Structures are given as C-alpha cells and as structure tokens.
Amino acid sequence: MFTHNKKLQYTVRVSEPNPVLASLMLEQFGGPQGELAAAMRYFTQAIAEDDPGRRDMLFDIATEELSHLEIIGSIVSMLNKGAKGQLAEATQSEAELYRSVTQGADSHTQAILYGGGAGLTNSSGVPWTAAYIDTIGEPTADLRSNIAAEARAKIVYERLINVTDDAGIKEALGFLMTREIAHQISFEKALYAIQPNFPPGKMPGMPQFSHLYVNTSQGPTDHKGPWNTGENWQRMDDVLGGIPLDGGDGAASVHLGSSQSEDLANFAARTQSNPGSDPVTGADLGSSGGAEARHSPAE
C-alpha cells in the first residue's frame, strides 16, 4: 500500500520557463536511465525477493525513485508553464505562439500533445517501455545491474546539470544525482553481503576457461593490465594456433537417423551449386555494355 506526501522530497525552484530545457529533462522522467525505469526495476525485484533485508531495501529505494519521478516531473511542468498558458488561452499572435512552442528539441510535442505536462518519453520523444527493465531474477546479477543503472543515471544528471544555468534546477538535480550515489552504495553493500556472490548463479564455470584471456584483437596498440595479465590469468596470444579451445576439429556436427541422413543427402544434391557455371545475372544485364560486354570479340 502506498501513501502520498504532498510535499516534494526536495523543493523545486525554477527561475523561468524554458520548454527546450524541459525536453532535455524528460530523459530522467521517461528515459531508459530515468526515475520511472528505476522505480519499476526495483519494485519488481522486491516483489520476487525472498531475503527480507534485500526486499525491504528494494521497496524503500523503489518508492524513493517514485518521489524522484515527481521531482523531475515538477521541473518539467514548471519549465513548460509559460507555453502551457499561452497555448491554452491563445493570448499571443499565431507567429509568436508558434515560436514559443517550437523552440527546439521536443518542446512542440510537450506543448501540443501533453499540454505542457511531463509525458512518459525520453528527451527524443520515444515512449517509455518496460523493455528498459533488465531484471533477471538472480540477486547477484540484478544487484550488479542496479549498481550500473544508478551509475548511468548519475552521469545523465551530471550532463543535465551542465546544460542549465538555473541555480534552482542545478540544486535539485544535484540532490537527485547524489541520491544515485547513495543507492549505488546500498546495492553494493547488499551484493557483498552475499557470500559467495561471484560468479552469479549456482553453476561453476569450466575451470580451464574461466581465467583464460584470449587476445583476439592483436596489433601494435596491444596493452597489458590486470584485466589480462598476472598470476590469475592464462593468456593466449597465438589465437589461430589455439582454436578450437576444446581440442576438437572446430566443426559443427549432429547425429542423424538413417532416414534423416538420406533426406538431407537428397536435399544437398538437389540444391548443389555448379562451381563451373557463369550465368548471366540481372546485374550483368544492367551494367554498362550489357551482357555482351562480358565477352571479347575474340571469344
């Protein structure tokens, strides 16, 4: 059960309307790194979570993300207030009104389609989709995904902060950005509280391949580091000489029954290409000189 506190978690102070900036802010309203996506990601994880501590944490953060959605939506709404009133009351001339709602970005869509409200789209007008939710149902995988999601959201907030000089908006966005950091910490603590937490899932990897680094991109710019070199790594630089890794012939095979083998052989024979043929194609006919150009007079 949810209850709603009519006060925003952080006060929104917008100095003046700016429909273009409102369009950019929609990235954190209905975008893939936005607050609705975060709320739905953590809420659905919480419902399926069996650990009482993680369940409580996920519900808490999911609910807070909804409050952040309200903050972003309020910023968008305040930035659109001027165009909303002008469009509704037609107090400007046609040309002036047109300019006010088509300043750039997706501002015209917000004005005409949403009446200056915050539509559930990203900054390019793409509708929000549940496809943004990448939950897999395994806590050690989902928590890592959550950490990355909060990190991406923080970066988007940094970029939004950099495109506005409005002190009130910067302050509110700075708060939201900081909460992304707090959530990263919570998710990382929860991940490390699971022992063991890597690799995700129950099944172990094949030991001969789990610490094998295959250097498949070779050249003068090759670099070594802890990600591919050290006592924990077996490194394969001679890729062609070591493929296939299992020591087999590297071909795909399947066991077929006698009737299946016969059918397959008949099919292969019926559809076999003649490597000695050189048929005239439509491309030949359409090329300069036509089909005759393919043969010299001597021929």
mmCIF file with all atom_site columns, C-alpha atoms in Angstrom, residues 86-284:
data_model
loop_
_atom_site.group_PDB
_atom_site.id
_atom_site.type_symbol
_atom_site.label_atom_id
_atom_site.label_alt_id
_atom_site.label_comp_id
_atom_site.label_asym_id
_atom_site.label_entity_id
_atom_site.label_seq_id
_atom_site.pdbx_PDB_ins_code
_atom_site.Cartn_x
_atom_site.Cartn_y
_atom_site.Cartn_z
_atom_site.occupancy
_atom_site.B_iso_or_equiv
_atom_site.pdbx_formal_charge
_atom_site.auth_seq_id
_atom_site.auth_comp_id
_atom_site.auth_asym_id
_atom_site.auth_atom_id
_atom_site.pdbx_PDB_model_num
ATOM 1   C CA . GLN A 1 86  ? -0.124 30.819  -23.856 1.00 0.00 ? 86  GLN A CA 1
ATOM 2   C CA . LEU A 1 87  ? -1.252 27.775  -25.828 1.00 0.00 ? 87  LEU A CA 1
ATOM 3   C CA . ALA A 1 88  ? -4.399 27.257  -23.791 1.00 0.00 ? 88  ALA A CA 1
ATOM 4   C CA . GLU A 1 89  ? -5.548 30.874  -23.832 1.00 0.00 ? 89  GLU A CA 1
ATOM 5   C CA . ALA A 1 90  ? -4.193 31.927  -27.256 1.00 0.00 ? 90  ALA A CA 1
ATOM 6   C CA . THR A 1 91  ? -3.036 35.266  -25.869 1.00 0.00 ? 91  THR A CA 1
ATOM 7   C CA . GLN A 1 92  ? -0.262 35.554  -28.451 1.00 0.00 ? 92  GLN A CA 1
ATOM 8   C CA . SER A 1 93  ? -0.403 36.001  -32.182 1.00 0.00 ? 93  SER A CA 1
ATOM 9   C CA . GLU A 1 94  ? -0.129 32.870  -34.283 1.00 0.00 ? 94  GLU A CA 1
ATOM 10  C CA . ALA A 1 95  ? 3.503  33.520  -35.169 1.00 0.00 ? 95  ALA A CA 1
ATOM 11  C CA . GLU A 1 96  ? 4.520  34.296  -31.579 1.00 0.00 ? 96  GLU A CA 1
ATOM 12  C CA . LEU A 1 97  ? 2.696  31.251  -30.250 1.00 0.00 ? 97  LEU A CA 1
ATOM 13  C CA . TYR A 1 98  ? 4.304  29.039  -32.881 1.00 0.00 ? 98  TYR A CA 1
ATOM 14  C CA . ARG A 1 99  ? 7.759  30.275  -31.919 1.00 0.00 ? 99  ARG A CA 1
ATOM 15  C CA . SER A 1 100 ? 7.114  29.738  -28.210 1.00 0.00 ? 100 SER A CA 1
ATOM 16  C CA . VAL A 1 101 ? 6.183  26.066  -28.625 1.00 0.00 ? 101 VAL A CA 1
ATOM 17  C CA . THR A 1 102 ? 8.775  25.166  -31.279 1.00 0.00 ? 102 THR A CA 1
ATOM 18  C CA . GLN A 1 103 ? 11.911 26.495  -29.659 1.00 0.00 ? 103 GLN A CA 1
ATOM 19  C CA . GLY A 1 104 ? 13.765 23.258  -30.193 1.00 0.00 ? 104 GLY A CA 1
ATOM 20  C CA . ALA A 1 105 ? 14.228 19.672  -29.023 1.00 0.00 ? 105 ALA A CA 1
ATOM 21  C CA . ASP A 1 106 ? 10.841 18.058  -28.353 1.00 0.00 ? 106 ASP A CA 1
ATOM 22  C CA . SER A 1 107 ? 9.154  21.175  -26.945 1.00 0.00 ? 107 SER A CA 1
ATOM 23  C CA . HIS A 1 108 ? 6.364  21.247  -29.538 1.00 0.00 ? 108 HIS A CA 1
ATOM 24  C CA . THR A 1 109 ? 5.326  17.680  -28.678 1.00 0.00 ? 109 THR A CA 1
ATOM 25  C CA . GLN A 1 110 ? 5.093  18.541  -24.988 1.00 0.00 ? 110 GLN A CA 1
ATOM 26  C CA . ALA A 1 111 ? 3.036  21.628  -25.709 1.00 0.00 ? 111 ALA A CA 1
ATOM 27  C CA . ILE A 1 112 ? 0.606  20.189  -28.252 1.00 0.00 ? 112 ILE A CA 1
ATOM 28  C CA . LEU A 1 113 ? 0.319  16.570  -27.131 1.00 0.00 ? 113 LEU A CA 1
ATOM 29  C CA . TYR A 1 114 ? 0.771  16.881  -23.368 1.00 0.00 ? 114 TYR A CA 1
ATOM 30  C CA . GLY A 1 115 ? -0.397 20.449  -22.795 1.00 0.00 ? 115 GLY A CA 1
ATOM 31  C CA . GLY A 1 116 ? 2.891  21.362  -21.165 1.00 0.00 ? 116 GLY A CA 1
ATOM 32  C CA . GLY A 1 117 ? 2.845  18.337  -18.866 1.00 0.00 ? 117 GLY A CA 1
ATOM 33  C CA . ALA A 1 118 ? 5.535  15.711  -18.467 1.00 0.00 ? 118 ALA A CA 1
ATOM 34  C CA . GLY A 1 119 ? 4.960  12.927  -20.961 1.00 0.00 ? 119 GLY A CA 1
ATOM 35  C CA . LEU A 1 120 ? 6.426  9.494   -20.326 1.00 0.00 ? 120 LEU A CA 1
ATOM 36  C CA . THR A 1 121 ? 9.019  9.787   -23.070 1.00 0.00 ? 121 THR A CA 1
ATOM 37  C CA . ASN A 1 122 ? 12.733 10.350  -23.251 1.00 0.00 ? 122 ASN A CA 1
ATOM 38  C CA . SER A 1 123 ? 14.255 13.604  -24.491 1.00 0.00 ? 123 SER A CA 1
ATOM 39  C CA . SER A 1 124 ? 13.786 12.495  -28.108 1.00 0.00 ? 124 SER A CA 1
ATOM 40  C CA . GLY A 1 125 ? 10.106 11.734  -27.671 1.00 0.00 ? 125 GLY A CA 1
ATOM 41  C CA . VAL A 1 126 ? 10.480 7.930   -27.572 1.00 0.00 ? 126 VAL A CA 1
ATOM 42  C CA . PRO A 1 127 ? 7.746  6.477   -25.298 1.00 0.00 ? 127 PRO A CA 1
ATOM 43  C CA . TRP A 1 128 ? 8.744  4.752   -22.087 1.00 0.00 ? 128 TRP A CA 1
ATOM 44  C CA . THR A 1 129 ? 8.832  0.967   -22.342 1.00 0.00 ? 129 THR A CA 1
ATOM 45  C CA . ALA A 1 130 ? 9.072  -1.924  -19.912 1.00 0.00 ? 130 ALA A CA 1
ATOM 46  C CA . ALA A 1 131 ? 11.924 -3.175  -22.107 1.00 0.00 ? 131 ALA A CA 1
ATOM 47  C CA . TYR A 1 132 ? 14.119 -0.829  -20.036 1.00 0.00 ? 132 TYR A CA 1
ATOM 48  C CA . ILE A 1 133 ? 13.729 -3.234  -17.097 1.00 0.00 ? 133 ILE A CA 1
ATOM 49  C CA . ASP A 1 134 ? 16.551 -5.776  -17.255 1.00 0.00 ? 134 ASP A CA 1
ATOM 50  C CA . THR A 1 135 ? 15.813 -7.820  -14.128 1.00 0.00 ? 135 THR A CA 1
ATOM 51  C CA . ILE A 1 136 ? 16.861 -11.486 -14.428 1.00 0.00 ? 136 ILE A CA 1
ATOM 52  C CA . GLY A 1 137 ? 15.677 -12.800 -11.045 1.00 0.00 ? 137 GLY A CA 1
ATOM 53  C CA . GLU A 1 138 ? 19.132 -13.643 -9.642  1.00 0.00 ? 138 GLU A CA 1
ATOM 54  C CA . PRO A 1 139 ? 20.175 -11.233 -6.850  1.00 0.00 ? 139 PRO A CA 1
ATOM 55  C CA . THR A 1 140 ? 23.911 -11.341 -7.572  1.00 0.00 ? 140 THR A CA 1
ATOM 56  C CA . ALA A 1 141 ? 23.223 -10.405 -11.208 1.00 0.00 ? 141 ALA A CA 1
ATOM 57  C CA . ASP A 1 142 ? 20.411 -7.925  -10.524 1.00 0.00 ? 142 ASP A CA 1
ATOM 58  C CA . LEU A 1 143 ? 22.346 -6.042  -7.863  1.00 0.00 ? 143 LEU A CA 1
ATOM 59  C CA . ARG A 1 144 ? 25.253 -5.571  -10.274 1.00 0.00 ? 144 ARG A CA 1
ATOM 60  C CA . SER A 1 145 ? 22.800 -4.318  -12.886 1.00 0.00 ? 145 SER A CA 1
ATOM 61  C CA . ASN A 1 146 ? 21.287 -1.960  -10.307 1.00 0.00 ? 146 ASN A CA 1
ATOM 62  C CA . ILE A 1 147 ? 24.710 -0.544  -9.455  1.00 0.00 ? 147 ILE A CA 1
ATOM 63  C CA . ALA A 1 148 ? 25.348 0.108   -13.142 1.00 0.00 ? 148 ALA A CA 1
ATOM 64  C CA . ALA A 1 149 ? 21.891 1.647   -13.597 1.00 0.00 ? 149 ALA A CA 1
ATOM 65  C CA . GLU A 1 150 ? 22.470 4.093   -10.759 1.00 0.00 ? 150 GLU A CA 1
ATOM 66  C CA . ALA A 1 151 ? 25.870 4.959   -12.211 1.00 0.00 ? 151 ALA A CA 1
ATOM 67  C CA . ARG A 1 152 ? 24.345 5.671   -15.629 1.00 0.00 ? 152 ARG A CA 1
ATOM 68  C CA . ALA A 1 153 ? 21.622 7.807   -14.057 1.00 0.00 ? 153 ALA A CA 1
ATOM 69  C CA . LYS A 1 154 ? 24.261 9.810   -12.182 1.00 0.00 ? 154 LYS A CA 1
ATOM 70  C CA . ILE A 1 155 ? 26.069 10.540  -15.452 1.00 0.00 ? 155 ILE A CA 1
ATOM 71  C CA . VAL A 1 156 ? 22.839 11.713  -17.103 1.00 0.00 ? 156 VAL A CA 1
ATOM 72  C CA . TYR A 1 157 ? 22.193 14.043  -14.158 1.00 0.00 ? 157 TYR A CA 1
ATOM 73  C CA . GLU A 1 158 ? 25.706 15.454  -14.496 1.00 0.00 ? 158 GLU A CA 1
ATOM 74  C CA . ARG A 1 159 ? 25.048 16.196  -18.157 1.00 0.00 ? 159 ARG A CA 1
ATOM 75  C CA . LEU A 1 160 ? 21.709 17.835  -17.391 1.00 0.00 ? 160 LEU A CA 1
ATOM 76  C CA . ILE A 1 161 ? 23.350 19.981  -14.719 1.00 0.00 ? 161 ILE A CA 1
ATOM 77  C CA . ASN A 1 162 ? 25.892 21.118  -17.287 1.00 0.00 ? 162 ASN A CA 1
ATOM 78  C CA . VAL A 1 163 ? 23.267 22.345  -19.779 1.00 0.00 ? 163 VAL A CA 1
ATOM 79  C CA . THR A 1 164 ? 21.454 24.761  -17.448 1.00 0.00 ? 164 THR A CA 1
ATOM 80  C CA . ASP A 1 165 ? 22.392 27.944  -15.609 1.00 0.00 ? 165 ASP A CA 1
ATOM 81  C CA . ASP A 1 166 ? 19.224 27.877  -13.491 1.00 0.00 ? 166 ASP A CA 1
ATOM 82  C CA . ALA A 1 167 ? 20.524 27.711  -9.909  1.00 0.00 ? 167 ALA A CA 1
ATOM 83  C CA . GLY A 1 168 ? 17.346 26.147  -8.536  1.00 0.00 ? 168 GLY A CA 1
ATOM 84  C CA . ILE A 1 169 ? 17.301 23.407  -11.134 1.00 0.00 ? 169 ILE A CA 1
ATOM 85  C CA . LYS A 1 170 ? 21.012 22.726  -10.647 1.00 0.00 ? 170 LYS A CA 1
ATOM 86  C CA . GLU A 1 171 ? 20.417 22.345  -6.916  1.00 0.00 ? 171 GLU A CA 1
ATOM 87  C CA . ALA A 1 172 ? 17.508 19.915  -7.355  1.00 0.00 ? 172 ALA A CA 1
ATOM 88  C CA . LEU A 1 173 ? 19.403 17.889  -9.956  1.00 0.00 ? 173 LEU A CA 1
ATOM 89  C CA . GLY A 1 174 ? 22.435 17.826  -7.682  1.00 0.00 ? 174 GLY A CA 1
ATOM 90  C CA . PHE A 1 175 ? 20.280 16.308  -4.957  1.00 0.00 ? 175 PHE A CA 1
ATOM 91  C CA . LEU A 1 176 ? 18.933 13.645  -7.324  1.00 0.00 ? 176 LEU A CA 1
ATOM 92  C CA . MET A 1 177 ? 22.437 12.895  -8.576  1.00 0.00 ? 177 MET A CA 1
ATOM 93  C CA . THR A 1 178 ? 23.640 12.450  -5.008  1.00 0.00 ? 178 THR A CA 1
ATOM 94  C CA . ARG A 1 179 ? 20.852 10.017  -4.205  1.00 0.00 ? 179 ARG A CA 1
ATOM 95  C CA . GLU A 1 180 ? 22.067 7.879   -7.112  1.00 0.00 ? 180 GLU A CA 1
ATOM 96  C CA . ILE A 1 181 ? 25.385 7.620   -5.283  1.00 0.00 ? 181 ILE A CA 1
ATOM 97  C CA . ALA A 1 182 ? 23.633 6.597   -2.064  1.00 0.00 ? 182 ALA A CA 1
ATOM 98  C CA . HIS A 1 183 ? 21.701 3.888   -3.893  1.00 0.00 ? 183 HIS A CA 1
ATOM 99  C CA . GLN A 1 184 ? 24.876 2.579   -5.508  1.00 0.00 ? 184 GLN A CA 1
ATOM 100 C CA . ILE A 1 185 ? 26.387 2.193   -2.048  1.00 0.00 ? 185 ILE A CA 1
ATOM 101 C CA . SER A 1 186 ? 23.324 0.339   -0.724  1.00 0.00 ? 186 SER A CA 1
ATOM 102 C CA . PHE A 1 187 ? 23.252 -2.045  -3.672  1.00 0.00 ? 187 PHE A CA 1
ATOM 103 C CA . GLU A 1 188 ? 26.974 -2.710  -3.463  1.00 0.00 ? 188 GLU A CA 1
ATOM 104 C CA . LYS A 1 189 ? 26.766 -3.394  0.281   1.00 0.00 ? 189 LYS A CA 1
ATOM 105 C CA . ALA A 1 190 ? 23.873 -5.790  -0.347  1.00 0.00 ? 190 ALA A CA 1
ATOM 106 C CA . LEU A 1 191 ? 25.838 -7.549  -3.076  1.00 0.00 ? 191 LEU A CA 1
ATOM 107 C CA . TYR A 1 192 ? 28.908 -8.056  -0.901  1.00 0.00 ? 192 TYR A CA 1
ATOM 108 C CA . ALA A 1 193 ? 26.697 -9.294  1.937   1.00 0.00 ? 193 ALA A CA 1
ATOM 109 C CA . ILE A 1 194 ? 26.020 -12.350 -0.242  1.00 0.00 ? 194 ILE A CA 1
ATOM 110 C CA . GLN A 1 195 ? 28.830 -14.885 0.061   1.00 0.00 ? 195 GLN A CA 1
ATOM 111 C CA . PRO A 1 196 ? 29.867 -16.088 -2.406  1.00 0.00 ? 196 PRO A CA 1
ATOM 112 C CA . ASN A 1 197 ? 28.488 -13.585 -4.912  1.00 0.00 ? 197 ASN A CA 1
ATOM 113 C CA . PHE A 1 198 ? 30.616 -14.406 -7.961  1.00 0.00 ? 198 PHE A CA 1
ATOM 114 C CA . PRO A 1 199 ? 30.118 -15.863 -10.442 1.00 0.00 ? 199 PRO A CA 1
ATOM 115 C CA . PRO A 1 200 ? 26.372 -15.146 -10.481 1.00 0.00 ? 200 PRO A CA 1
ATOM 116 C CA . GLY A 1 201 ? 24.150 -18.163 -10.216 1.00 0.00 ? 201 GLY A CA 1
ATOM 117 C CA . LYS A 1 202 ? 24.821 -21.661 -8.871  1.00 0.00 ? 202 LYS A CA 1
ATOM 118 C CA . MET A 1 203 ? 26.740 -23.465 -11.595 1.00 0.00 ? 203 MET A CA 1
ATOM 119 C CA . PRO A 1 204 ? 30.533 -23.067 -11.638 1.00 0.00 ? 204 PRO A CA 1
ATOM 120 C CA . GLY A 1 205 ? 32.358 -22.271 -14.842 1.00 0.00 ? 205 GLY A CA 1
ATOM 121 C CA . MET A 1 206 ? 34.650 -24.668 -16.664 1.00 0.00 ? 206 MET A CA 1
ATOM 122 C CA . PRO A 1 207 ? 37.926 -24.113 -14.763 1.00 0.00 ? 207 PRO A CA 1
ATOM 123 C CA . GLN A 1 208 ? 40.174 -24.401 -17.815 1.00 0.00 ? 208 GLN A CA 1
ATOM 124 C CA . PHE A 1 209 ? 38.410 -21.444 -19.421 1.00 0.00 ? 209 PHE A CA 1
ATOM 125 C CA . SER A 1 210 ? 37.317 -19.214 -16.533 1.00 0.00 ? 210 SER A CA 1
ATOM 126 C CA . HIS A 1 211 ? 40.711 -17.468 -16.259 1.00 0.00 ? 211 HIS A CA 1
ATOM 127 C CA . LEU A 1 212 ? 41.741 -17.679 -19.896 1.00 0.00 ? 212 LEU A CA 1
ATOM 128 C CA . TYR A 1 213 ? 42.334 -14.383 -21.707 1.00 0.00 ? 213 TYR A CA 1
ATOM 129 C CA . VAL A 1 214 ? 42.083 -14.800 -25.473 1.00 0.00 ? 214 VAL A CA 1
ATOM 130 C CA . ASN A 1 215 ? 43.896 -11.937 -27.202 1.00 0.00 ? 215 ASN A CA 1
ATOM 131 C CA . THR A 1 216 ? 41.677 -11.764 -30.277 1.00 0.00 ? 216 THR A CA 1
ATOM 132 C CA . SER A 1 217 ? 42.482 -8.153  -31.181 1.00 0.00 ? 217 SER A CA 1
ATOM 133 C CA . GLN A 1 218 ? 46.204 -8.025  -31.861 1.00 0.00 ? 218 GLN A CA 1
ATOM 134 C CA . GLY A 1 219 ? 48.386 -5.240  -33.136 1.00 0.00 ? 219 GLY A CA 1
ATOM 135 C CA . PRO A 1 220 ? 50.911 -2.569  -32.188 1.00 0.00 ? 220 PRO A CA 1
ATOM 136 C CA . THR A 1 221 ? 48.444 -0.994  -29.741 1.00 0.00 ? 221 THR A CA 1
ATOM 137 C CA . ASP A 1 222 ? 48.116 -4.123  -27.581 1.00 0.00 ? 222 ASP A CA 1
ATOM 138 C CA . HIS A 1 223 ? 48.092 -3.263  -23.883 1.00 0.00 ? 223 HIS A CA 1
ATOM 139 C CA . LYS A 1 224 ? 48.521 -5.406  -20.812 1.00 0.00 ? 224 LYS A CA 1
ATOM 140 C CA . GLY A 1 225 ? 46.978 -4.872  -17.421 1.00 0.00 ? 225 GLY A CA 1
ATOM 141 C CA . PRO A 1 226 ? 45.338 -6.690  -14.530 1.00 0.00 ? 226 PRO A CA 1
ATOM 142 C CA . TRP A 1 227 ? 42.406 -7.482  -16.810 1.00 0.00 ? 227 TRP A CA 1
ATOM 143 C CA . ASN A 1 228 ? 44.508 -9.800  -18.989 1.00 0.00 ? 228 ASN A CA 1
ATOM 144 C CA . THR A 1 229 ? 47.890 -10.382 -17.320 1.00 0.00 ? 229 THR A CA 1
ATOM 145 C CA . GLY A 1 230 ? 49.057 -11.754 -13.984 1.00 0.00 ? 230 GLY A CA 1
ATOM 146 C CA . GLU A 1 231 ? 49.257 -14.942 -11.978 1.00 0.00 ? 231 GLU A CA 1
ATOM 147 C CA . ASN A 1 232 ? 45.498 -15.474 -12.186 1.00 0.00 ? 232 ASN A CA 1
ATOM 148 C CA . TRP A 1 233 ? 45.408 -15.319 -15.978 1.00 0.00 ? 233 TRP A CA 1
ATOM 149 C CA . GLN A 1 234 ? 46.353 -17.827 -18.630 1.00 0.00 ? 234 GLN A CA 1
ATOM 150 C CA . ARG A 1 235 ? 46.950 -15.735 -21.732 1.00 0.00 ? 235 ARG A CA 1
ATOM 151 C CA . MET A 1 236 ? 46.503 -16.935 -25.323 1.00 0.00 ? 236 MET A CA 1
ATOM 152 C CA . ASP A 1 237 ? 48.180 -14.694 -27.882 1.00 0.00 ? 237 ASP A CA 1
ATOM 153 C CA . ASP A 1 238 ? 48.503 -17.262 -30.672 1.00 0.00 ? 238 ASP A CA 1
ATOM 154 C CA . VAL A 1 239 ? 44.769 -17.313 -31.286 1.00 0.00 ? 239 VAL A CA 1
ATOM 155 C CA . LEU A 1 240 ? 44.760 -19.176 -34.605 1.00 0.00 ? 240 LEU A CA 1
ATOM 156 C CA . GLY A 1 241 ? 47.030 -21.879 -33.248 1.00 0.00 ? 241 GLY A CA 1
ATOM 157 C CA . GLY A 1 242 ? 44.837 -22.426 -30.198 1.00 0.00 ? 242 GLY A CA 1
ATOM 158 C CA . ILE A 1 243 ? 41.388 -22.553 -31.813 1.00 0.00 ? 243 ILE A CA 1
ATOM 159 C CA . PRO A 1 244 ? 39.253 -24.507 -31.172 1.00 0.00 ? 244 PRO A CA 1
ATOM 160 C CA . LEU A 1 245 ? 39.817 -24.303 -27.456 1.00 0.00 ? 245 LEU A CA 1
ATOM 161 C CA . ASP A 1 246 ? 38.447 -27.776 -26.745 1.00 0.00 ? 246 ASP A CA 1
ATOM 162 C CA . GLY A 1 247 ? 40.990 -29.510 -28.976 1.00 0.00 ? 247 GLY A CA 1
ATOM 163 C CA . GLY A 1 248 ? 38.340 -30.730 -31.412 1.00 0.00 ? 248 GLY A CA 1
ATOM 164 C CA . ASP A 1 249 ? 38.176 -30.145 -35.150 1.00 0.00 ? 249 ASP A CA 1
ATOM 165 C CA . GLY A 1 250 ? 36.122 -26.968 -34.797 1.00 0.00 ? 250 GLY A CA 1
ATOM 166 C CA . ALA A 1 251 ? 33.273 -28.234 -36.947 1.00 0.00 ? 251 ALA A CA 1
ATOM 167 C CA . ALA A 1 252 ? 29.589 -28.454 -36.023 1.00 0.00 ? 252 ALA A CA 1
ATOM 168 C CA . SER A 1 253 ? 28.051 -31.931 -36.084 1.00 0.00 ? 253 SER A CA 1
ATOM 169 C CA . VAL A 1 254 ? 24.839 -33.727 -35.212 1.00 0.00 ? 254 VAL A CA 1
ATOM 170 C CA . HIS A 1 255 ? 23.842 -37.396 -35.121 1.00 0.00 ? 255 HIS A CA 1
ATOM 171 C CA . LEU A 1 256 ? 21.081 -38.132 -37.623 1.00 0.00 ? 256 LEU A CA 1
ATOM 172 C CA . GLY A 1 257 ? 18.962 -41.190 -38.135 1.00 0.00 ? 257 GLY A CA 1
ATOM 173 C CA . SER A 1 258 ? 19.218 -43.105 -41.403 1.00 0.00 ? 258 SER A CA 1
ATOM 174 C CA . SER A 1 259 ? 16.087 -41.592 -42.955 1.00 0.00 ? 259 SER A CA 1
ATOM 175 C CA . GLN A 1 260 ? 17.137 -38.095 -41.898 1.00 0.00 ? 260 GLN A CA 1
ATOM 176 C CA . SER A 1 261 ? 20.588 -38.609 -43.411 1.00 0.00 ? 261 SER A CA 1
ATOM 177 C CA . GLU A 1 262 ? 19.053 -39.812 -46.653 1.00 0.00 ? 262 GLU A CA 1
ATOM 178 C CA . ASP A 1 263 ? 16.675 -36.846 -46.853 1.00 0.00 ? 263 ASP A CA 1
ATOM 179 C CA . LEU A 1 264 ? 19.499 -34.437 -46.146 1.00 0.00 ? 264 LEU A CA 1
ATOM 180 C CA . ALA A 1 265 ? 21.718 -36.013 -48.819 1.00 0.00 ? 265 ALA A CA 1
ATOM 181 C CA . ASN A 1 266 ? 18.912 -35.761 -51.386 1.00 0.00 ? 266 ASN A CA 1
ATOM 182 C CA . PHE A 1 267 ? 18.314 -32.139 -50.476 1.00 0.00 ? 267 PHE A CA 1
ATOM 183 C CA . ALA A 1 268 ? 22.025 -31.310 -50.745 1.00 0.00 ? 268 ALA A CA 1
ATOM 184 C CA . ALA A 1 269 ? 22.261 -32.995 -54.148 1.00 0.00 ? 269 ALA A CA 1
ATOM 185 C CA . ARG A 1 270 ? 19.156 -31.200 -55.453 1.00 0.00 ? 270 ARG A CA 1
ATOM 186 C CA . THR A 1 271 ? 20.381 -27.765 -54.367 1.00 0.00 ? 271 THR A CA 1
ATOM 187 C CA . GLN A 1 272 ? 24.083 -28.180 -55.159 1.00 0.00 ? 272 GLN A CA 1
ATOM 188 C CA . SER A 1 273 ? 25.759 -25.282 -56.952 1.00 0.00 ? 273 SER A CA 1
ATOM 189 C CA . ASN A 1 274 ? 27.808 -25.793 -60.121 1.00 0.00 ? 274 ASN A CA 1
ATOM 190 C CA . PRO A 1 275 ? 31.124 -24.034 -59.491 1.00 0.00 ? 275 PRO A CA 1
ATOM 191 C CA . GLY A 1 276 ? 31.961 -24.165 -63.202 1.00 0.00 ? 276 GLY A CA 1
ATOM 192 C CA . SER A 1 277 ? 28.934 -22.196 -64.382 1.00 0.00 ? 277 SER A CA 1
ATOM 193 C CA . ASP A 1 278 ? 28.942 -18.461 -65.058 1.00 0.00 ? 278 ASP A CA 1
ATOM 194 C CA . PRO A 1 279 ? 25.312 -17.467 -65.623 1.00 0.00 ? 279 PRO A CA 1
ATOM 195 C CA . VAL A 1 280 ? 24.243 -14.036 -66.821 1.00 0.00 ? 280 VAL A CA 1
ATOM 196 C CA . THR A 1 281 ? 22.632 -12.082 -63.972 1.00 0.00 ? 281 THR A CA 1
ATOM 197 C CA . GLY A 1 282 ? 20.372 -9.064  -63.799 1.00 0.00 ? 282 GLY A CA 1
ATOM 198 C CA . ALA A 1 283 ? 23.337 -7.066  -62.567 1.00 0.00 ? 283 ALA A CA 1
ATOM 199 C CA . ASP A 1 284 ? 25.260 -8.092  -65.698 1.00 0.00 ? 284 ASP A CA 1
#
